Coordinates of C-alpha atoms and ligand atoms in Angstrom, one line a residue:
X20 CA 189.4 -85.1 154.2
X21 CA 190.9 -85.4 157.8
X22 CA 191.4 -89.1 159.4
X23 CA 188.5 -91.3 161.0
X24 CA 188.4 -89.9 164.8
X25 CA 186.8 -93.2 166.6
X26 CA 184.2 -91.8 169.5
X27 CA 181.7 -93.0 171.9
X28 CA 178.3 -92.7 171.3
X29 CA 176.1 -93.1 174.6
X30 CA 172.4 -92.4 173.4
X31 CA 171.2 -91.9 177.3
X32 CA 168.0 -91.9 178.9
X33 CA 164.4 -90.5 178.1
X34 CA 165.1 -87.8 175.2
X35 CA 168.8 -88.8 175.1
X36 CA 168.2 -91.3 172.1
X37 CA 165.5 -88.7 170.1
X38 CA 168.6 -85.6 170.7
X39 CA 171.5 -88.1 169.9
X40 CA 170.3 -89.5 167.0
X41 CA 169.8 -85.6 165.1
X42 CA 172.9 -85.0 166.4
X43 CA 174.6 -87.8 164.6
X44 CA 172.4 -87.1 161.0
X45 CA 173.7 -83.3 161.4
X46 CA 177.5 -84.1 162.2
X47 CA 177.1 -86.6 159.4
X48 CA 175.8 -84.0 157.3
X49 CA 179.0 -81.8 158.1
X50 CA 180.7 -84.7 157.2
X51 CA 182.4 -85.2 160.7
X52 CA 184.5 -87.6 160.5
X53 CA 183.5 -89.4 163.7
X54 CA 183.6 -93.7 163.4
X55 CA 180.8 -93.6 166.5
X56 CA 181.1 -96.9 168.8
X57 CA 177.5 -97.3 170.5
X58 CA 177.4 -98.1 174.2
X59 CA 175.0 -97.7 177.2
X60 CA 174.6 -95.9 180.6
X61 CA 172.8 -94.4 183.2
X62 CA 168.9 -96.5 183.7
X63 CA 169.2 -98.1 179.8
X64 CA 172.3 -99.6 181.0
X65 CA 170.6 -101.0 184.3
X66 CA 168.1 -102.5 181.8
X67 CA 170.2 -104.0 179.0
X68 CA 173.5 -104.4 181.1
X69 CA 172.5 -104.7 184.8
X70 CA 174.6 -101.5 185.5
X71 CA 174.5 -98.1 185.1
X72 CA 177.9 -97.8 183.8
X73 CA 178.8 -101.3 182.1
X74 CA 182.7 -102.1 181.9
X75 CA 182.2 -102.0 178.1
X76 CA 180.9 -98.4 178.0
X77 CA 184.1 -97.6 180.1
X78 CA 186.8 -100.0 177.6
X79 CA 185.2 -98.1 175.0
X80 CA 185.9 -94.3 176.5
X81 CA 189.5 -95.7 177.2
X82 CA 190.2 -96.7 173.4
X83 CA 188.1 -93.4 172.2
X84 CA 189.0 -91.1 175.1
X85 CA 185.9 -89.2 173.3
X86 CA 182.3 -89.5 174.0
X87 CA 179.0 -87.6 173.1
X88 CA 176.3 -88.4 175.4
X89 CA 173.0 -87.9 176.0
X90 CA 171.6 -87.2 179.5
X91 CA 171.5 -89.7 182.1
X92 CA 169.2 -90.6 184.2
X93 CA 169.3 -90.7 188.2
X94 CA 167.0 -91.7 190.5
X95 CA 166.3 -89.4 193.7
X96 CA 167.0 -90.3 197.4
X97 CA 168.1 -93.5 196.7
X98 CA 169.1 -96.1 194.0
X99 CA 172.2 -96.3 192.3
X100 CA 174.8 -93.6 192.4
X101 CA 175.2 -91.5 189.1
X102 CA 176.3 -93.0 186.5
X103 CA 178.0 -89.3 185.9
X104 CA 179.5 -88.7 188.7
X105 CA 180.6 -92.3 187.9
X106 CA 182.0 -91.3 184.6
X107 CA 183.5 -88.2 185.9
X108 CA 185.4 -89.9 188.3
X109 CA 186.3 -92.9 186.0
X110 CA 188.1 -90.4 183.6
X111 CA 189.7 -87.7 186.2
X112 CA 187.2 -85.3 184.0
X113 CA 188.1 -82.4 186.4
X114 CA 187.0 -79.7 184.2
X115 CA 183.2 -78.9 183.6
X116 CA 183.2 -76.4 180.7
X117 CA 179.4 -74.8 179.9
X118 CA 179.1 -71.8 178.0
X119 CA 176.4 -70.2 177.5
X120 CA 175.0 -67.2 174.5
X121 CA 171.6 -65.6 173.6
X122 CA 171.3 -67.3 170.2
X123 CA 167.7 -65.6 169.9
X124 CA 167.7 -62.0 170.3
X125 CA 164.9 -60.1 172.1
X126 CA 164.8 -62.6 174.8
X127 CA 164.1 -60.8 178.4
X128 CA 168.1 -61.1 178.7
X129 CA 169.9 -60.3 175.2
X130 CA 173.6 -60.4 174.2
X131 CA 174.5 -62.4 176.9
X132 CA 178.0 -64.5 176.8
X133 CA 178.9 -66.3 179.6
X134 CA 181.3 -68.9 180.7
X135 CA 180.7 -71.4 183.6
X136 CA 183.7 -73.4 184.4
X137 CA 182.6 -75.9 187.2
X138 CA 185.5 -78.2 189.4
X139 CA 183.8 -81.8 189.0
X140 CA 185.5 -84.1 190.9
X141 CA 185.1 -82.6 194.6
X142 CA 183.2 -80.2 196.7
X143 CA 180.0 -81.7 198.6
X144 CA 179.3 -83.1 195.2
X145 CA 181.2 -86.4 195.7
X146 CA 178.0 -88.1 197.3
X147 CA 180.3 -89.1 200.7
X148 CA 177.2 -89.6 202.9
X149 CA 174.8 -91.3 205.1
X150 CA 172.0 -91.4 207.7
X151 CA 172.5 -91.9 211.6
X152 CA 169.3 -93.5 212.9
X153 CA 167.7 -92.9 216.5
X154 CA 165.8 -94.8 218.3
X155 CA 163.2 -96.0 215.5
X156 CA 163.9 -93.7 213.0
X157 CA 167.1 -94.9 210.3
X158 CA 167.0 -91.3 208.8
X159 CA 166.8 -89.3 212.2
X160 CA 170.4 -87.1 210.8
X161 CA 171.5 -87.1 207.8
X162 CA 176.0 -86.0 207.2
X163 CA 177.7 -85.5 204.3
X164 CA 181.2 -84.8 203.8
X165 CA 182.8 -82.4 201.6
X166 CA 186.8 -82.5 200.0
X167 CA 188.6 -79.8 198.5
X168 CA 192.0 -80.4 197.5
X169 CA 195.0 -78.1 196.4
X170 CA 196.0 -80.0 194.4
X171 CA 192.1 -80.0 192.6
X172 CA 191.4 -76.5 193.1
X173 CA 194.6 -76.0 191.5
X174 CA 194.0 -77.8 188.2
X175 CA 190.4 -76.6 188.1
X176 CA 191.6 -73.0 188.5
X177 CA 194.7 -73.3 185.8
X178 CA 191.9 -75.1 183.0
X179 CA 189.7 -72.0 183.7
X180 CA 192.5 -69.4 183.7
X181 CA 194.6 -70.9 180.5
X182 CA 191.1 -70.7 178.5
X183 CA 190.8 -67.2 179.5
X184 CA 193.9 -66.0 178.5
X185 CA 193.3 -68.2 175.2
X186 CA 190.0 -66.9 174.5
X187 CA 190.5 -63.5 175.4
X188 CA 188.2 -63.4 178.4
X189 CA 188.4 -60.3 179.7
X190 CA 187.4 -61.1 183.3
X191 CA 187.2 -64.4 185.4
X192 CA 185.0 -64.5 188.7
X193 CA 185.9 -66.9 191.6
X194 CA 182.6 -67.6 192.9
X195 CA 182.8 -69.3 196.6
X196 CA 181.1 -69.0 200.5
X197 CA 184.7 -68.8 202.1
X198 CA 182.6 -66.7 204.2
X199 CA 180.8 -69.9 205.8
X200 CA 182.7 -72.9 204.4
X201 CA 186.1 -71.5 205.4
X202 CA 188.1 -74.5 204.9
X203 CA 185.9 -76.5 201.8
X204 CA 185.5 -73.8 199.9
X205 CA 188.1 -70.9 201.0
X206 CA 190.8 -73.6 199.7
X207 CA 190.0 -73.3 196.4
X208 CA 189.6 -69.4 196.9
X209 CA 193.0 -69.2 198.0
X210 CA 194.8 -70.9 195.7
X211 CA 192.5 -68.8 192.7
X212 CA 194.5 -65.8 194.6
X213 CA 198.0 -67.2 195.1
X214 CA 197.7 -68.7 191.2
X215 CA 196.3 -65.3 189.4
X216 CA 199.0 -63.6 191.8
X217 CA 201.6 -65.7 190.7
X218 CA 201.1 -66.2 186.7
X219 CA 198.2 -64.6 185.4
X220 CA 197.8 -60.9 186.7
X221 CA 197.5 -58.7 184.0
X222 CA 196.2 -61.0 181.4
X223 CA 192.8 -60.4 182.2
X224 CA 191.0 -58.8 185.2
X225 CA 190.2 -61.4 188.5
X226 CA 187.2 -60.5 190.9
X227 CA 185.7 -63.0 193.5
X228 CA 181.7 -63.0 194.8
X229 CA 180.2 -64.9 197.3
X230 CA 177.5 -67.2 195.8
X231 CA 174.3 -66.0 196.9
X232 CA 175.4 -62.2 196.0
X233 CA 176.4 -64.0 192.9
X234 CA 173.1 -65.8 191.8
X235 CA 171.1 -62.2 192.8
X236 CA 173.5 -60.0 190.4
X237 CA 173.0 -62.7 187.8
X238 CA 169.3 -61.9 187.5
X239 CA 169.8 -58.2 188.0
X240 CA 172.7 -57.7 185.4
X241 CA 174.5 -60.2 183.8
X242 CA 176.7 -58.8 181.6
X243 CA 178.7 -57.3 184.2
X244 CA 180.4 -61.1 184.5
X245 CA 182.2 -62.7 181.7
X246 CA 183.5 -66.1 183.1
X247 CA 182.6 -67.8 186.3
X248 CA 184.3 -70.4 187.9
X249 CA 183.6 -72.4 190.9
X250 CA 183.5 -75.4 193.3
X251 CA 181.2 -78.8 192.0
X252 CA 178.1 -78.0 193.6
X253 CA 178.1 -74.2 193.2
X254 CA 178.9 -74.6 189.3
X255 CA 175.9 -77.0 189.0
X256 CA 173.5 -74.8 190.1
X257 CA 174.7 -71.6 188.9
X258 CA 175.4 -73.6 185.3
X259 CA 171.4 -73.9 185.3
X260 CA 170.7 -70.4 186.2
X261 CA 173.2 -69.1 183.3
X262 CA 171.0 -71.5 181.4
X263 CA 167.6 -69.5 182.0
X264 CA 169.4 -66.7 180.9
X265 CA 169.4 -68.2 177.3
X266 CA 166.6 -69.2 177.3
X267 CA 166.5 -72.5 179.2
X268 CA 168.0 -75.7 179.1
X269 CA 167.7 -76.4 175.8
X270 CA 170.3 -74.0 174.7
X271 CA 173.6 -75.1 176.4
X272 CA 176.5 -77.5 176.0
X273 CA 178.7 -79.0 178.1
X274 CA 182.5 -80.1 178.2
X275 CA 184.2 -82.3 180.5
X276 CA 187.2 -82.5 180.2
X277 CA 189.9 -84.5 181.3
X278 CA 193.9 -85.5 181.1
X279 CA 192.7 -88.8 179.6
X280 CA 189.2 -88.1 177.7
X281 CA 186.7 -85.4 177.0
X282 CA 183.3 -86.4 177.1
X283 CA 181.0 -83.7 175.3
X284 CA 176.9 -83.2 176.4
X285 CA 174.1 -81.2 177.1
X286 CA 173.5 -79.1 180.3
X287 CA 170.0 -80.8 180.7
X288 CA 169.1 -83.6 182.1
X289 CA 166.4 -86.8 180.5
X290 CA 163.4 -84.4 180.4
X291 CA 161.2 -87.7 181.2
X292 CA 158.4 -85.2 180.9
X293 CA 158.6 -84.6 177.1
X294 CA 160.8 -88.1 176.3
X295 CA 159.6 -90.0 173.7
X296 CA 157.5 -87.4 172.1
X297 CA 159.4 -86.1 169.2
X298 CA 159.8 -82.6 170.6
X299 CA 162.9 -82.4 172.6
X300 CA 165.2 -79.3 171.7
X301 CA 168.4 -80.9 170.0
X302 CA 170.1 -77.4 169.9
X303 CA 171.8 -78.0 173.7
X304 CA 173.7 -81.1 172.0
X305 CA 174.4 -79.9 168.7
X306 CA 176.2 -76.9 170.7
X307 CA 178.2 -80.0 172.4
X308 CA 179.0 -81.4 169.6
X309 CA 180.2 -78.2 167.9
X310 CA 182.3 -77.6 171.1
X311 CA 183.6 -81.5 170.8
X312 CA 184.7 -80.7 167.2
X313 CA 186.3 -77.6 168.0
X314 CA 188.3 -80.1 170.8
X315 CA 189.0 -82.9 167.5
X316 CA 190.7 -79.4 165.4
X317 CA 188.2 -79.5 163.1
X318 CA 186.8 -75.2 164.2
X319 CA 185.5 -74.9 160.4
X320 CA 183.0 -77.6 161.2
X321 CA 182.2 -76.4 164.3
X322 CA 181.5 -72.8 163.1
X323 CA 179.3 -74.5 159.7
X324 CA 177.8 -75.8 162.8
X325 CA 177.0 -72.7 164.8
X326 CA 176.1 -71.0 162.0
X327 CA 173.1 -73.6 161.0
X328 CA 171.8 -73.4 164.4
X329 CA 171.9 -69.9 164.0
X330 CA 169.7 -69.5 160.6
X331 CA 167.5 -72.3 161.5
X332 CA 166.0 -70.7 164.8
X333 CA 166.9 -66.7 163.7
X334 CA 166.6 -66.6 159.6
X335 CA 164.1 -69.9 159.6
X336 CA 162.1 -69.7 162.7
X337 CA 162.4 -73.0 163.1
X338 CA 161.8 -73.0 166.5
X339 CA 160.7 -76.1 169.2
X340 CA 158.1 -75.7 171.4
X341 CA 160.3 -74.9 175.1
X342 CA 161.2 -71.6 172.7
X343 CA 157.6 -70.8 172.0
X344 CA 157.8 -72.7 168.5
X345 CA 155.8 -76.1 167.2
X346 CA 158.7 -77.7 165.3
X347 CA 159.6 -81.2 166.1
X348 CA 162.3 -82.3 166.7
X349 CA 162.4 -83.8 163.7
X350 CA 161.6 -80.3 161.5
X351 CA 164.1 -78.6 163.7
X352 CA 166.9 -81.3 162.3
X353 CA 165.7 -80.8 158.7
X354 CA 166.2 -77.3 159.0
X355 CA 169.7 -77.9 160.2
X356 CA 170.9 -80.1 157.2
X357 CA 169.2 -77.9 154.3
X358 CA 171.2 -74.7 156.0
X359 CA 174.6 -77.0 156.3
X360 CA 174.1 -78.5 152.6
X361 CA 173.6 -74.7 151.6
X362 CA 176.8 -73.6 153.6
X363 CA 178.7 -76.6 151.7
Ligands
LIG427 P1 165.8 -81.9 183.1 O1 166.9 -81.1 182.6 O2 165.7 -83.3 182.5 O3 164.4 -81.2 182.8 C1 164.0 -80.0 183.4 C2 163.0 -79.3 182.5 O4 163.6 -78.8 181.3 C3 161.9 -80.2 182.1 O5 160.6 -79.5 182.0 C4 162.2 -80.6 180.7 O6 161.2 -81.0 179.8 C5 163.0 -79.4 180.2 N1 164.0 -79.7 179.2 C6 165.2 -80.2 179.5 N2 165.9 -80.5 178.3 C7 165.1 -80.1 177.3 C8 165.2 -80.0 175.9 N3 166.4 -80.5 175.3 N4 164.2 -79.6 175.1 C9 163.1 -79.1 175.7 N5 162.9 -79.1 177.1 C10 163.9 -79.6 177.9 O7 165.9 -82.0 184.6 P2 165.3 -83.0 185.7 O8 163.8 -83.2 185.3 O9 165.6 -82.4 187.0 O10 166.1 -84.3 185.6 C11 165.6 -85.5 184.9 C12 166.7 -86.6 185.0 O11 167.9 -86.2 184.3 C13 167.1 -86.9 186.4 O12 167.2 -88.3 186.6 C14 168.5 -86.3 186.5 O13 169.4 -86.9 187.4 C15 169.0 -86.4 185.1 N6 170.1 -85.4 184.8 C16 171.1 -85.8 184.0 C17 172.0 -84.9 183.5 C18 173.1 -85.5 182.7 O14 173.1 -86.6 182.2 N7 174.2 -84.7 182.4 C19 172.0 -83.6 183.9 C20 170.9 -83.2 184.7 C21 169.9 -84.1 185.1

């Protein structure tokens, strides 16, 4: 039985407590051997803590340097800034790691594997902006500012090239609008170049696309990409489309990853419209949390994992209702633990 592995648990906002929760029974299940510390963020924290990212929810991450989270809340056009972005930036989590695969054949896009590998710390991502007002209006222009760095394109570009060659990606795509945003994003198109020139060529095949050609040949074919990676903004968006192609949010995890902690989570956001229901599609975060166990060297878990969620929609048809079943998420759970307790 390996070691206790202390993590932080942050339950979130709207369905993040309902999603977490399962996620905990199930890892507990597996047996994970995961000594969770509880802490807040995002709107619960403004409620219980007065801020959206409480200093104890950050001394926790720096003990742990290991979270599962659910999704955060953030409110739109104004109000406090994200809580994570916040986090992102707290923990130099550089690397935004999302893959996504059909799990349910048949879909209008089958046998689909895809990796997203988004920059998180830069890009026109980093919120620098405000309003310049005119006569009587305070939001007569709006600015922002957008950094790229070297430096930041370069470790960005290294994460995603290092887990090609150690995953046996076949093909990585630098997606960018150097055609438009020469400087902000033909920095991090350049050093892709000079770094796949310099250590990688050979190991696996590099193309570049701008984005918008990139989002239309994601809906027209999508197997002819493998793994994508990209600037902060372009990655979030395109993370979300890659997502559809699975059949929605509900289906993929994400990694961030930093030098100093990894902090493991769904793709989706709070789904306020569904929260407190009972019917939220756990399956995004269990993918996290088979993705964080692969990151504790514990891949037999994560693979007992995989292999649940896989019987329990595919074998069991246990299937929530954004993938045209009725289960709860509750049902969905259930069906998780019987197929881990009969993969024992
Ligand atoms: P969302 O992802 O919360 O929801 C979009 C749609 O997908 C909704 O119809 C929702 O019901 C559905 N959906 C999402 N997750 C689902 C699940 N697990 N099961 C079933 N259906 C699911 O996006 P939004 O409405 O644009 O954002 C809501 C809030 O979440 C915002 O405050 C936003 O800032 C925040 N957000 C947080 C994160 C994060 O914490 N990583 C990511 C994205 C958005």
């Amino acid at each position: 039985m390996p070691h206790t592995i202390p993590a932080t648990l942050i339950p979130g906002d709207g369905i993040g407590p309902e999603i977490i929760a399962a996620a905990v029974e199930v890892l507990a299940a597996l047996g994970a051997p995961f000594a969770w510390d509880t802490q807040v963020a995002g709107m619960e924290g403004v409620r219980t803590a007065g801020d959206s990212l409480p200093p104890k929810t950050i001394e926790s991450i720096k003990k742990t340097r290991l979270a599962l989270k659910g999704p955060l809340e953030t409110p739109s056009g104004g109000g406090f800034r994200s809580s994570n972005v916040r986090l992102r930036e707290e923990f130099k989590l550089y690397a935004n790691l999302r893959p996504a695969r059909t799990l349910i054949p048949g879909g209008r896009f089958d046998n689909i594997d895809l990796v997203v590998v988004r920059e998180n710390l830069e890009g026109l991502y980093i919120g620098h902006e405000h309003y310049i007002q005119i006569d009587d209006d305070p939001h007569a222009v709006a600015m922002a500012s957008g950094v790229n760095t070297r430096q930041g394109s370069r470790r960005l570009l290294q994460f995603a090239f290092e887990y090609a060659v150690a995953n046996g990606r076949q093909k990585v795509t630098i997606v960018h609008k150097a055609n438009i945003m020469k400087a902000l994003t033909g920095i991090f198109l350049e050093t892709g170049l000079e770094l796949y020139e310099r250590n990688y060529q050979g190991r696996f095949v590099l193309e570049t696309v701008i984005i918008d050609a990139c989002a239309m040949k994601l809906v027209l074919n999508p197997w002819q990409f493998d793994m994508l990676v990209t600037t902060n903004l372009f990655g979030d968006i395109l993370s979300d489309l890659v997502a559809g192609l699975v059949g929605g949010l509900g289906m993929t995890p994400g990694a961030n990853i930093g030098a100093n902690a990894a902090i493991f989570e769904a793709v989706h956001g709070s789904a306020p419209d569904i929260a407190g229901k009972g019917v939220a599609n756990p399956t995004a975060l269990m993918l996290a949390a088979a993705m964080m166990l692969d990151h504790c060297h514990l891949p037999h878990m994560a693979t007992r994992l995989r292999n649940a969620i896989n019987h329990a929609l595919n074998t069991d048809k246990v299937r929530t209702g954004d993938l045209g079943g009725r289960a709860s998420t509750a049902e969905f759970t259930r069906a998780l633990i019987a197929r881990i307790a009969g993969s024992a």
